[in-house]
Short mmCIF file of C-alpha atoms and ligand atoms in Angstrom, two decimals:
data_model
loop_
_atom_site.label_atom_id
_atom_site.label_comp_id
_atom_site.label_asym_id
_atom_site.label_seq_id
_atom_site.Cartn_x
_atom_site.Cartn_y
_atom_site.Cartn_z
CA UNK A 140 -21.13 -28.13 -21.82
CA UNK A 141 -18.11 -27.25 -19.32
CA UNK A 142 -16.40 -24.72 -18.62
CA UNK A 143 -12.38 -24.36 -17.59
CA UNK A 144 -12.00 -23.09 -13.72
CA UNK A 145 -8.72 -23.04 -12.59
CA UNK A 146 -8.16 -23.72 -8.62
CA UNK A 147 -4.05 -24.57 -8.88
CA UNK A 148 -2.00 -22.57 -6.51
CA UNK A 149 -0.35 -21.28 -9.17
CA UNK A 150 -1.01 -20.58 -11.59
CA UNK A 151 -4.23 -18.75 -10.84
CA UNK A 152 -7.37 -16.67 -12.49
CA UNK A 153 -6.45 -13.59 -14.33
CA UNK A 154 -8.80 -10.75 -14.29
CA UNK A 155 -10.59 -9.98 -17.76
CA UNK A 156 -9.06 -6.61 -18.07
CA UNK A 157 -5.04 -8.06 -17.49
CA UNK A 158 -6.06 -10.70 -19.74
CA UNK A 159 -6.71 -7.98 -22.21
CA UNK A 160 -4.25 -5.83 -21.74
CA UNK A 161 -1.76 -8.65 -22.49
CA UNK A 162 -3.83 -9.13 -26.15
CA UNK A 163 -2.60 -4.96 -27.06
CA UNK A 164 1.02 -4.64 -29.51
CA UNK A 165 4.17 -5.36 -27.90
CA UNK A 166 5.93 -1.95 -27.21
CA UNK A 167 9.61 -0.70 -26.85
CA UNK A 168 11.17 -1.51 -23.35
CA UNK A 169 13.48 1.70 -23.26
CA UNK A 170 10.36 4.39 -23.78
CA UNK A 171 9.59 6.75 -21.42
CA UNK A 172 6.22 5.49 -21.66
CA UNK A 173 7.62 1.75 -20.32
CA UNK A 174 9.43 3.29 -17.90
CA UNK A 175 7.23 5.18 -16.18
CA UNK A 176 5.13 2.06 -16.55
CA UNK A 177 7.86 0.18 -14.60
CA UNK A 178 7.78 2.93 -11.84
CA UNK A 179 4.26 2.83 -11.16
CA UNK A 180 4.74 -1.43 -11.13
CA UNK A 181 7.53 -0.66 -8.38
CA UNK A 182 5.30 1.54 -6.50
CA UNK A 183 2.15 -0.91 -6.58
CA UNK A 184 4.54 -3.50 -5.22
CA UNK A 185 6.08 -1.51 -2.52
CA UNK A 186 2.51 -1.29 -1.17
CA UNK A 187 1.63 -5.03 -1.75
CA UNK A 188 4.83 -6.04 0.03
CA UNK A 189 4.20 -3.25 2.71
CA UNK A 190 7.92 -2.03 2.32
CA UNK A 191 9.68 1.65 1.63
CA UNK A 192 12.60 -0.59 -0.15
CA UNK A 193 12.88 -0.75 -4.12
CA UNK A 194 11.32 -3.75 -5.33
CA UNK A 195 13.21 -5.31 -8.55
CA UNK A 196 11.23 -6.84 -11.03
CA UNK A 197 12.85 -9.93 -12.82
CA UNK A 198 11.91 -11.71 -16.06
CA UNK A 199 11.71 -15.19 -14.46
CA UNK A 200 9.42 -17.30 -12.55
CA UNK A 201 9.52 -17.04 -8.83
CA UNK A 202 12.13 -19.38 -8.34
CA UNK A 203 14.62 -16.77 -10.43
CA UNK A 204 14.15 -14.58 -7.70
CA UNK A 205 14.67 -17.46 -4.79
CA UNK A 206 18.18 -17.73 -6.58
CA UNK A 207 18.91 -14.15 -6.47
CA UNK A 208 18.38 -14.30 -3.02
CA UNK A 209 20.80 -17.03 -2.32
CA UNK A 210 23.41 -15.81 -5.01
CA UNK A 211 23.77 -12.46 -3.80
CA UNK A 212 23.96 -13.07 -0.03
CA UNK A 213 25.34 -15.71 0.70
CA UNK A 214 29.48 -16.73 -0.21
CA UNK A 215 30.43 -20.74 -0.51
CA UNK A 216 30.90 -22.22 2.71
CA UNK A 217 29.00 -19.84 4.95
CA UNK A 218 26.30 -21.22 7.46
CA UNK A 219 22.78 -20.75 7.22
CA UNK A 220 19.64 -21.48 8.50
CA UNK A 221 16.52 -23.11 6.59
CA UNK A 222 13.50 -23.19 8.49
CA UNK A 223 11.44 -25.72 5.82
CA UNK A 224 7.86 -27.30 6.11
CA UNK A 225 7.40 -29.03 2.53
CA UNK A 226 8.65 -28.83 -0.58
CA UNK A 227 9.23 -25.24 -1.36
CA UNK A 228 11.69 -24.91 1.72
CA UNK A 229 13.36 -27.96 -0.03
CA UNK A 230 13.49 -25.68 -3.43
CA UNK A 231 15.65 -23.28 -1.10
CA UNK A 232 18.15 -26.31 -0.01
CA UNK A 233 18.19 -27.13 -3.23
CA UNK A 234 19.43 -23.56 -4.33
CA UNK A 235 21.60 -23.06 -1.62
CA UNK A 236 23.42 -26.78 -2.10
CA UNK A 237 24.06 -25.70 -5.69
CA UNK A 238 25.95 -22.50 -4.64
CA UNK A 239 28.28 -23.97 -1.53
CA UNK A 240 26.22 -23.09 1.01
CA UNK A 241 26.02 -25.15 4.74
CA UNK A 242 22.37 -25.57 5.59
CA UNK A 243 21.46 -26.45 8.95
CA UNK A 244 18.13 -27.26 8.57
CA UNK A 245 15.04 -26.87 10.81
CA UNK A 246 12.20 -29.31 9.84
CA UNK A 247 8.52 -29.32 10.27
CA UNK A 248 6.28 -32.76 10.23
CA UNK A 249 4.27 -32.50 6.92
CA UNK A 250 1.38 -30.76 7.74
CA UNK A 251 3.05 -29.00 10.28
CA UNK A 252 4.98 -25.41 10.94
CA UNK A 253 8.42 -24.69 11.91
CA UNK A 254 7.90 -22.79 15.38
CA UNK A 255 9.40 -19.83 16.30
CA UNK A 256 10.68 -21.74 19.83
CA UNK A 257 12.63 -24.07 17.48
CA UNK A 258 14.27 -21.40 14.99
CA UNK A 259 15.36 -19.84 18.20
CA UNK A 260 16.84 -22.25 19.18
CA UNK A 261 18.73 -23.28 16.28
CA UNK A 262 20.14 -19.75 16.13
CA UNK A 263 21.40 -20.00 19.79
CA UNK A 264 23.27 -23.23 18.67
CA UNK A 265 24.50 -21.60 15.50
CA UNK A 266 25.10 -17.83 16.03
CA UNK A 267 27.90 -17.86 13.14
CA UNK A 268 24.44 -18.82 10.63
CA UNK A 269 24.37 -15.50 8.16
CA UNK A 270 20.88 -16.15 7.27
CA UNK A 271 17.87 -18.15 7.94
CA UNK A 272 15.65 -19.03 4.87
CA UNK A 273 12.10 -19.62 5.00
CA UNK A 274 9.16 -19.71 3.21
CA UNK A 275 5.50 -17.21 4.15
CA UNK A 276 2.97 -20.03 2.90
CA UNK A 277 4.38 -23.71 2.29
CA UNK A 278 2.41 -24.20 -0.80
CA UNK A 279 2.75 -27.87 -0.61
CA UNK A 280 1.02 -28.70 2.30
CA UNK A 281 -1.16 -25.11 3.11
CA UNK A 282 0.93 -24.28 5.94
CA UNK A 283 1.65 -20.49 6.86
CA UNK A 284 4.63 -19.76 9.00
CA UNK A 285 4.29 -16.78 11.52
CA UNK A 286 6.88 -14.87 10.06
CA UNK A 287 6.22 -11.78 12.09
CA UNK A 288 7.86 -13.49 14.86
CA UNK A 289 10.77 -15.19 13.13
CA UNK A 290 11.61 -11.84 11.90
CA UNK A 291 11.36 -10.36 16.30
CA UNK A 292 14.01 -13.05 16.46
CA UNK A 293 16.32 -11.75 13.92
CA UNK A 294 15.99 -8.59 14.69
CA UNK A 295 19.28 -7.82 16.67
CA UNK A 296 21.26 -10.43 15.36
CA UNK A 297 23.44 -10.60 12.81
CA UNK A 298 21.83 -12.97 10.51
CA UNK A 299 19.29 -11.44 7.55
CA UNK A 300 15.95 -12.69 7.35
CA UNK A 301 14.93 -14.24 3.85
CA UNK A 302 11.48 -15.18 2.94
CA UNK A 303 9.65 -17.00 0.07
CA UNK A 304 6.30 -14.92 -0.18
CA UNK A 305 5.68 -17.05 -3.48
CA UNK A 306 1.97 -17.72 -2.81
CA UNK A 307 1.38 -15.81 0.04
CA UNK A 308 2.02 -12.21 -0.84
CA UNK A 309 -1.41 -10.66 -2.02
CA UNK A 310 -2.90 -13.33 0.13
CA UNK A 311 -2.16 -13.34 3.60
CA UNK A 312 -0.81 -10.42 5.92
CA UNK A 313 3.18 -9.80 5.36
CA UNK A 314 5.07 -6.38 6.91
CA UNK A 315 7.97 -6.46 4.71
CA UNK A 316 9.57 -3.28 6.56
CA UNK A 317 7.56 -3.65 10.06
CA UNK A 318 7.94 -7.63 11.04
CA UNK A 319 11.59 -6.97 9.88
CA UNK A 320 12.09 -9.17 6.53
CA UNK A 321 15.74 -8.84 4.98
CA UNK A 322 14.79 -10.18 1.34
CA UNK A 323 11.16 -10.75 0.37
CA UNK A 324 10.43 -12.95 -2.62
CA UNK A 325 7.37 -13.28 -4.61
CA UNK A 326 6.08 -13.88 -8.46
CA UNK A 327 3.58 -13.16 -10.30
CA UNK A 328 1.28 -16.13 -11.07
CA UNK A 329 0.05 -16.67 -7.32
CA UNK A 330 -2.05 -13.68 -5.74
CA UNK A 331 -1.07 -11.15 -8.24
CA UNK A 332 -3.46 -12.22 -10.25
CA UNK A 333 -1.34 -12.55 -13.32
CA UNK A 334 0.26 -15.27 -15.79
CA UNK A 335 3.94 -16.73 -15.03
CA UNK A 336 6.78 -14.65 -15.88
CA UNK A 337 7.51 -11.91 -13.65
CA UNK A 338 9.29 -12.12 -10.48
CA UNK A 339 9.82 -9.50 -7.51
CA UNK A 340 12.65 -9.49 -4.70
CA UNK A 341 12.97 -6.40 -2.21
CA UNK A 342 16.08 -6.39 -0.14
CA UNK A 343 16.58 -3.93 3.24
CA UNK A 344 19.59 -2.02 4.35
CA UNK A 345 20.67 -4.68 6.50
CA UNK A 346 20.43 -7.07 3.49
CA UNK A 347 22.17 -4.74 1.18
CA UNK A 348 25.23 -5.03 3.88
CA UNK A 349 25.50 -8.42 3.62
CA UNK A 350 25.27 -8.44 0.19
CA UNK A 351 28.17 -5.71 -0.36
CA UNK A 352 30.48 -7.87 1.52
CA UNK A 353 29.61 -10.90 -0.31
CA UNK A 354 31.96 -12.04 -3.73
CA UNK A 355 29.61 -11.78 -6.69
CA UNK A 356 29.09 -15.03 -8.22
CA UNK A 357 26.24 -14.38 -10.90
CA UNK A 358 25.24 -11.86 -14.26
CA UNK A 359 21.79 -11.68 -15.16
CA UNK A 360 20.41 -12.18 -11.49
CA UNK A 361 23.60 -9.45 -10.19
CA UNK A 362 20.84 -7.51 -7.68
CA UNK A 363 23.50 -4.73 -7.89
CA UNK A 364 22.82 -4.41 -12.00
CA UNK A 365 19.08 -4.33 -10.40
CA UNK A 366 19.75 -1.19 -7.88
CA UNK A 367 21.75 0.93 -10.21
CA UNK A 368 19.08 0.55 -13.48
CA UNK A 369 16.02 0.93 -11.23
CA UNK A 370 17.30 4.22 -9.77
CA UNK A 371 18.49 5.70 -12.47
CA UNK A 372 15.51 4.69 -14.89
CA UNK A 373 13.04 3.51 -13.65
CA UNK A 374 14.61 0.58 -16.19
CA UNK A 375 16.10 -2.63 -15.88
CA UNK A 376 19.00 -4.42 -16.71
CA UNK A 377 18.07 -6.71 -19.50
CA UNK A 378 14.79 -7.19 -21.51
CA UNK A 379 12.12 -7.28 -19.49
CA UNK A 380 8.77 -9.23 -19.98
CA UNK A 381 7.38 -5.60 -20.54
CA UNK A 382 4.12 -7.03 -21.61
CA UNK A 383 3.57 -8.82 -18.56
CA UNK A 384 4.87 -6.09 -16.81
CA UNK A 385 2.35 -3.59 -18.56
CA UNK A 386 -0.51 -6.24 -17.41
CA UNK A 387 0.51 -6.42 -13.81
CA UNK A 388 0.14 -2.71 -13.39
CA UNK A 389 -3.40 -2.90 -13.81
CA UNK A 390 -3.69 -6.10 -11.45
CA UNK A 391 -1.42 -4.27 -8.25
CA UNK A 392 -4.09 -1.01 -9.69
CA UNK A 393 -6.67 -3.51 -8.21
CA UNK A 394 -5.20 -4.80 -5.40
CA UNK A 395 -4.53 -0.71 -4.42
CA UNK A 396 -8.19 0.02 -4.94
CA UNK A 397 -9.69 -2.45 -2.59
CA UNK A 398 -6.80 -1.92 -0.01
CA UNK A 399 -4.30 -4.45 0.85
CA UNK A 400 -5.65 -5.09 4.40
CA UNK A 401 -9.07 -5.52 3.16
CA UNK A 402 -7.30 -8.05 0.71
CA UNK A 403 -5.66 -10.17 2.99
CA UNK A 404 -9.44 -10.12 5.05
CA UNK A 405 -11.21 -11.14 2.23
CA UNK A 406 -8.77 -14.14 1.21
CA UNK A 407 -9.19 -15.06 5.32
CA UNK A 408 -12.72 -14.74 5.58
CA UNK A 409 -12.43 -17.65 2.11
CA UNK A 410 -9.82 -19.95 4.07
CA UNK A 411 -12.02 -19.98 6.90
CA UNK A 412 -15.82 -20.31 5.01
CA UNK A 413 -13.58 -23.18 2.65
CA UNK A 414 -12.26 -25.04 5.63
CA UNK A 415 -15.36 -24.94 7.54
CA UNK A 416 -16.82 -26.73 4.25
CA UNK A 417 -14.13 -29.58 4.79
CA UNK A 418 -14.81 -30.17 8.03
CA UNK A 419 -18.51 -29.91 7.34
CA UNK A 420 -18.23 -33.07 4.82
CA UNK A 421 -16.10 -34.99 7.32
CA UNK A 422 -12.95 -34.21 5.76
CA UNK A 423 -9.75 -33.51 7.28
CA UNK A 424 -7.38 -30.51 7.12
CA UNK A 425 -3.78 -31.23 6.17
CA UNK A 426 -2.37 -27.92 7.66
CA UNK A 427 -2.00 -27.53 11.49
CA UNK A 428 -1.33 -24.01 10.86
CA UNK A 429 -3.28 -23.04 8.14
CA UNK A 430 -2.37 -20.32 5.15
CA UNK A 431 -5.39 -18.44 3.63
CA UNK A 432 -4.16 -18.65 0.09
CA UNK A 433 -5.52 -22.38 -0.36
CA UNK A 434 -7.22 -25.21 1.70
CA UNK A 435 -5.18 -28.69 1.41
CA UNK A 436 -7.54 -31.54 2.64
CA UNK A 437 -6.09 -34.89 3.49
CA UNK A 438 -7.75 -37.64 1.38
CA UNK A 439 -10.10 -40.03 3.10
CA UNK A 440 -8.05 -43.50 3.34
CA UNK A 441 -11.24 -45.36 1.24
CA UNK A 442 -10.52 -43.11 -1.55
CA UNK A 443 -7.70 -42.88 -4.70
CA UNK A 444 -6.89 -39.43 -4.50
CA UNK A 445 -5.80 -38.72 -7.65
CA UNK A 446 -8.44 -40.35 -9.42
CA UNK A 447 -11.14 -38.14 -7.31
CA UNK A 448 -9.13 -35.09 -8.94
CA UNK A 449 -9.44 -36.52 -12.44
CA UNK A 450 -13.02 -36.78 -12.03
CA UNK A 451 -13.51 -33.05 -11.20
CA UNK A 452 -11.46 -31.99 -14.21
CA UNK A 453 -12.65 -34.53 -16.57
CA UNK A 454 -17.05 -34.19 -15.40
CA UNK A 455 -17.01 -30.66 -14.41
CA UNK A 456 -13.62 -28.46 -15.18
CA UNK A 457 -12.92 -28.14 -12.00
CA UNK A 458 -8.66 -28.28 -11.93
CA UNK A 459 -7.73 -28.68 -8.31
CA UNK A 460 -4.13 -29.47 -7.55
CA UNK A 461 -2.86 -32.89 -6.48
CA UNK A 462 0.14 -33.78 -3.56
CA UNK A 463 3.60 -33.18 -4.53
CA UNK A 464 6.05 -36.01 -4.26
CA UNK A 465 4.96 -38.30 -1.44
CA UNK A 466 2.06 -36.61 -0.61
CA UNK A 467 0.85 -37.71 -4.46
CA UNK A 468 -2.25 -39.15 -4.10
CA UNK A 469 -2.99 -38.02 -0.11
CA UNK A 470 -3.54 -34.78 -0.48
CA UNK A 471 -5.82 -32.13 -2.41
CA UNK A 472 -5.16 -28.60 -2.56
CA UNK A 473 -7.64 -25.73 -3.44
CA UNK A 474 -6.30 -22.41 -4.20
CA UNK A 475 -8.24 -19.40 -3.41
CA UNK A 476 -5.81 -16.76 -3.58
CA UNK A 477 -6.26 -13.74 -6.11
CA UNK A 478 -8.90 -13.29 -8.56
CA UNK A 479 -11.24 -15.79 -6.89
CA UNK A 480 -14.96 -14.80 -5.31
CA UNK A 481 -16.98 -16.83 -3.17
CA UNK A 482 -19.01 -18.79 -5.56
CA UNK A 483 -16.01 -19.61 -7.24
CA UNK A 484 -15.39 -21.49 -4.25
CA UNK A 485 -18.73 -22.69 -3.54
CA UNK A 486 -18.65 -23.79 -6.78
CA UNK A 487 -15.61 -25.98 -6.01
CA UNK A 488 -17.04 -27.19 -2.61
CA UNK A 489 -20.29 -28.68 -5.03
CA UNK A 490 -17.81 -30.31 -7.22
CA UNK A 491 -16.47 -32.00 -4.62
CA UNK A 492 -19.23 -33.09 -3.31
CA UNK A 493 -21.06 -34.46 -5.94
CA UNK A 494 -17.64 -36.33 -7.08
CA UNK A 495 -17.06 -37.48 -3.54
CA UNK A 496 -20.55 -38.83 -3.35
CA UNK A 497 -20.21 -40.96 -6.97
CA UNK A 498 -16.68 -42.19 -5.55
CA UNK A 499 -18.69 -44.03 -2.83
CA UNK A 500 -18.04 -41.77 -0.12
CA UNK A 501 -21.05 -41.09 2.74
CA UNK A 502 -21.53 -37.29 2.04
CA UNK A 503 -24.39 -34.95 3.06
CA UNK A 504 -24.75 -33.45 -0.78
CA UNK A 505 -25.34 -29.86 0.16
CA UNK A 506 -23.18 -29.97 3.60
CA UNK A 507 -20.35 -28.41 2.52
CA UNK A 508 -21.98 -25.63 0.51
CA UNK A 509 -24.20 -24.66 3.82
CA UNK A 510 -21.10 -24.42 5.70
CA UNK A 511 -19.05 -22.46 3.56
CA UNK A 512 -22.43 -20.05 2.95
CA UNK A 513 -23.15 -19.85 7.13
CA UNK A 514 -19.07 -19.33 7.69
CA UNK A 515 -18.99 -16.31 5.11
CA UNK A 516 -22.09 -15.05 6.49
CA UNK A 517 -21.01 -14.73 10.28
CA UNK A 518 -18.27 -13.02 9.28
C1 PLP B 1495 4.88 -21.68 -6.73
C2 PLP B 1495 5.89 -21.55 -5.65
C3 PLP B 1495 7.28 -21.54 -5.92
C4 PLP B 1495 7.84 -21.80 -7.28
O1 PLP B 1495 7.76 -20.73 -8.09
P1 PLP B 1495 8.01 -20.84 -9.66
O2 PLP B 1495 7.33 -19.60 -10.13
O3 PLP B 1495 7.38 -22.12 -10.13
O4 PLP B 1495 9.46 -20.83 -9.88
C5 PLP B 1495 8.15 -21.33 -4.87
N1 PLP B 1495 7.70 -21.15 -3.62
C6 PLP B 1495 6.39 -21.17 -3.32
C7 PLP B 1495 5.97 -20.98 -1.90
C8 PLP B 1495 5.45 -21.37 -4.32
O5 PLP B 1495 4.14 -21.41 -4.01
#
């Protein structure tokens, strides 16, 4: 016997009571009933994105909304910046390539952040940039950017502020309104707790200036269709994915209950137990500055990374996620953001272990799992 347990960073767990809310009759988007439904999903968002700003929901995955950002603020030809540290900054070259725009890019070492000394400086040397693009947790490699200070340095300049909170809102601390974020950017399969599908983008004053002066270029991701059939609903432009929506009310009903601070402390007080556990079995951490939404581990050079991953899946149903790209094979990433407890993780650490210790590698069995337990404990 062997049960499925799901450790991706995205997608991720989905309470028992979502999962059954999704299961009830498909109703009519237009009701008063969805609509108040979509009000209350705004409002639970607002909170989770810690922002007084309206916070559209799109039928897409998160990427939808990534576009959106780029579509509606930025024209063909104009300068921006892209602060990037793996391959979900590259998803916003990508994006802004397609539509025209000049990236000047700031780069981070895999493994590594981009500082706020060096985004500084690369708006000194290009003060004409309208925005600067970045990303809250770098997925790909576990690295979490200190956004609070990126957004100090944007603060009285010109240029907005736009952020990927993909896998990081719901996880890790983010101030939409406070640490001064333009256009904040998240979905629903990360630390929402829910399935793909839905994705959310807030924008702030100064980010509704730019994007008034700015030629639209798009239809169904037209933020202004957004503004006008959220306030006078609550509705939206097109058909949404009003199941999904239905379901995520009662996840963000969760995430309201325990408190959002107390959410981003537990998923801290898991990064820190689950990367004591690496270190405790002689592992190294791929992230210099860590994000709490997963733990990426740098595969031991005696060891095929991929097939160690197999193994877990195939022996125990443990689905971890491999390296992207190059860092295929190098790399393992555990996801502990959302509907994940401790012994889910403990769970995971075992795995390891055991499938570590079959691959031939020296490993205290047990080592990892006293770690994590004495790290959560002296919390
Ligand atoms: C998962 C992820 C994305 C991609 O989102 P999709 O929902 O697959 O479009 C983008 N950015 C980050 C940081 C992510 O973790």
């Amino acid at each position: 016997m062997k049960k499925s347990r799901l450790f991706t960073p995205g997608p991720t767990p989905v309470p028992e009571e979502v999962l059954l809310e999704l299961a009830r009759p498909v109703g009519y988007h237009r009701s008063a009933e969805a609509k108040a439904i979509l009000g209350e999903v705004v409002a639970g968002l607002q909170y989770v994105l810690q922002t007084q700003q309206p916070v559209y929901v799109l039928t897409s995955s998160g990427t939808g909304a990534m576009e959106a950002a780029v579509t509606n603020l930025v024209a063909a030809g104009e300068k921006v910046i892209l602060g990037t540290a793996g391959r979900w900054g590259e998803r916003w070259r990508g994006i802004l390539r397609a539509y025209g725009a000049e990236v000047v890019a700031v780069e981070a070492a895999p493994g590594e952040a981009v500082t706020p000394e060096r985004l500084a400086e690369a708006l000194e040397q290009h003060s004409d940039a309208v925005a600067v693009f970045t990303t809250l947790c770098e997925t790909s490699t576990g690295v979490g950017h200190d956004i609070a200070a990126f957004g100090q340095l944007l603060r009285h300049r010109r240029a907005v502020l736009v952020v990927d909170g993909i896998s990081g809102i719901g996880a890790m601390e983010c101030r939409m309104d406070a640490w001064g974020i333009d256009v904040l950017v998240t979905g629903s399969q990360k630390a929402l707790m829910m399935p793909p599908g839905l994705a959310y983008i807030a924008v702030s004053p100064k980010g509704w200036q730019k994007i008034e002066t700015t030629p639209v270029r798009n239809f169904y991701f037209d933020l202004r269709r957004y503004r006008k059939a959220l306030a006078d609903g609550p509705d939206t432009p097109f058909t949404p994915a009003n199941t999904l929506i239905r379901a995520q009310r009662l996840a963000l009903e969760r995430l309201r209950r325990e408190g959002i601070e107390q959410v981003w402390c537990r998923h801290e007080r898991l990064a820190r137990a689950c990367r004591a556990a690496v270190q405790a079995l002689g592992l190294e951490l791929f992230a210099r500055r860590p994000a709490s939404a997963l733990t990426v581990i740098r595969v031991p050079a005696s060891l095929d990374g991929s097939a160690v991953l197999k193994k877990l899946e195939k022996d125990f149903g443990f689905k971890l996620a491999d390296g992207q790209d190059t860092l295929k094979g190098k790399i393992w990433r555990l996801s502990h953001m959302g509907y994940v407890d401790p012994f889910d993780v403990l769970g995971a650490i075992a795995a390891l272990e055991l499938v570590l210790a079959q691959s031939g590698l020296s490993v205290a069995l047990g080592a990892g799992v006293a770690a994590f337990q004495r790290a959560y404990a002296a919390e």
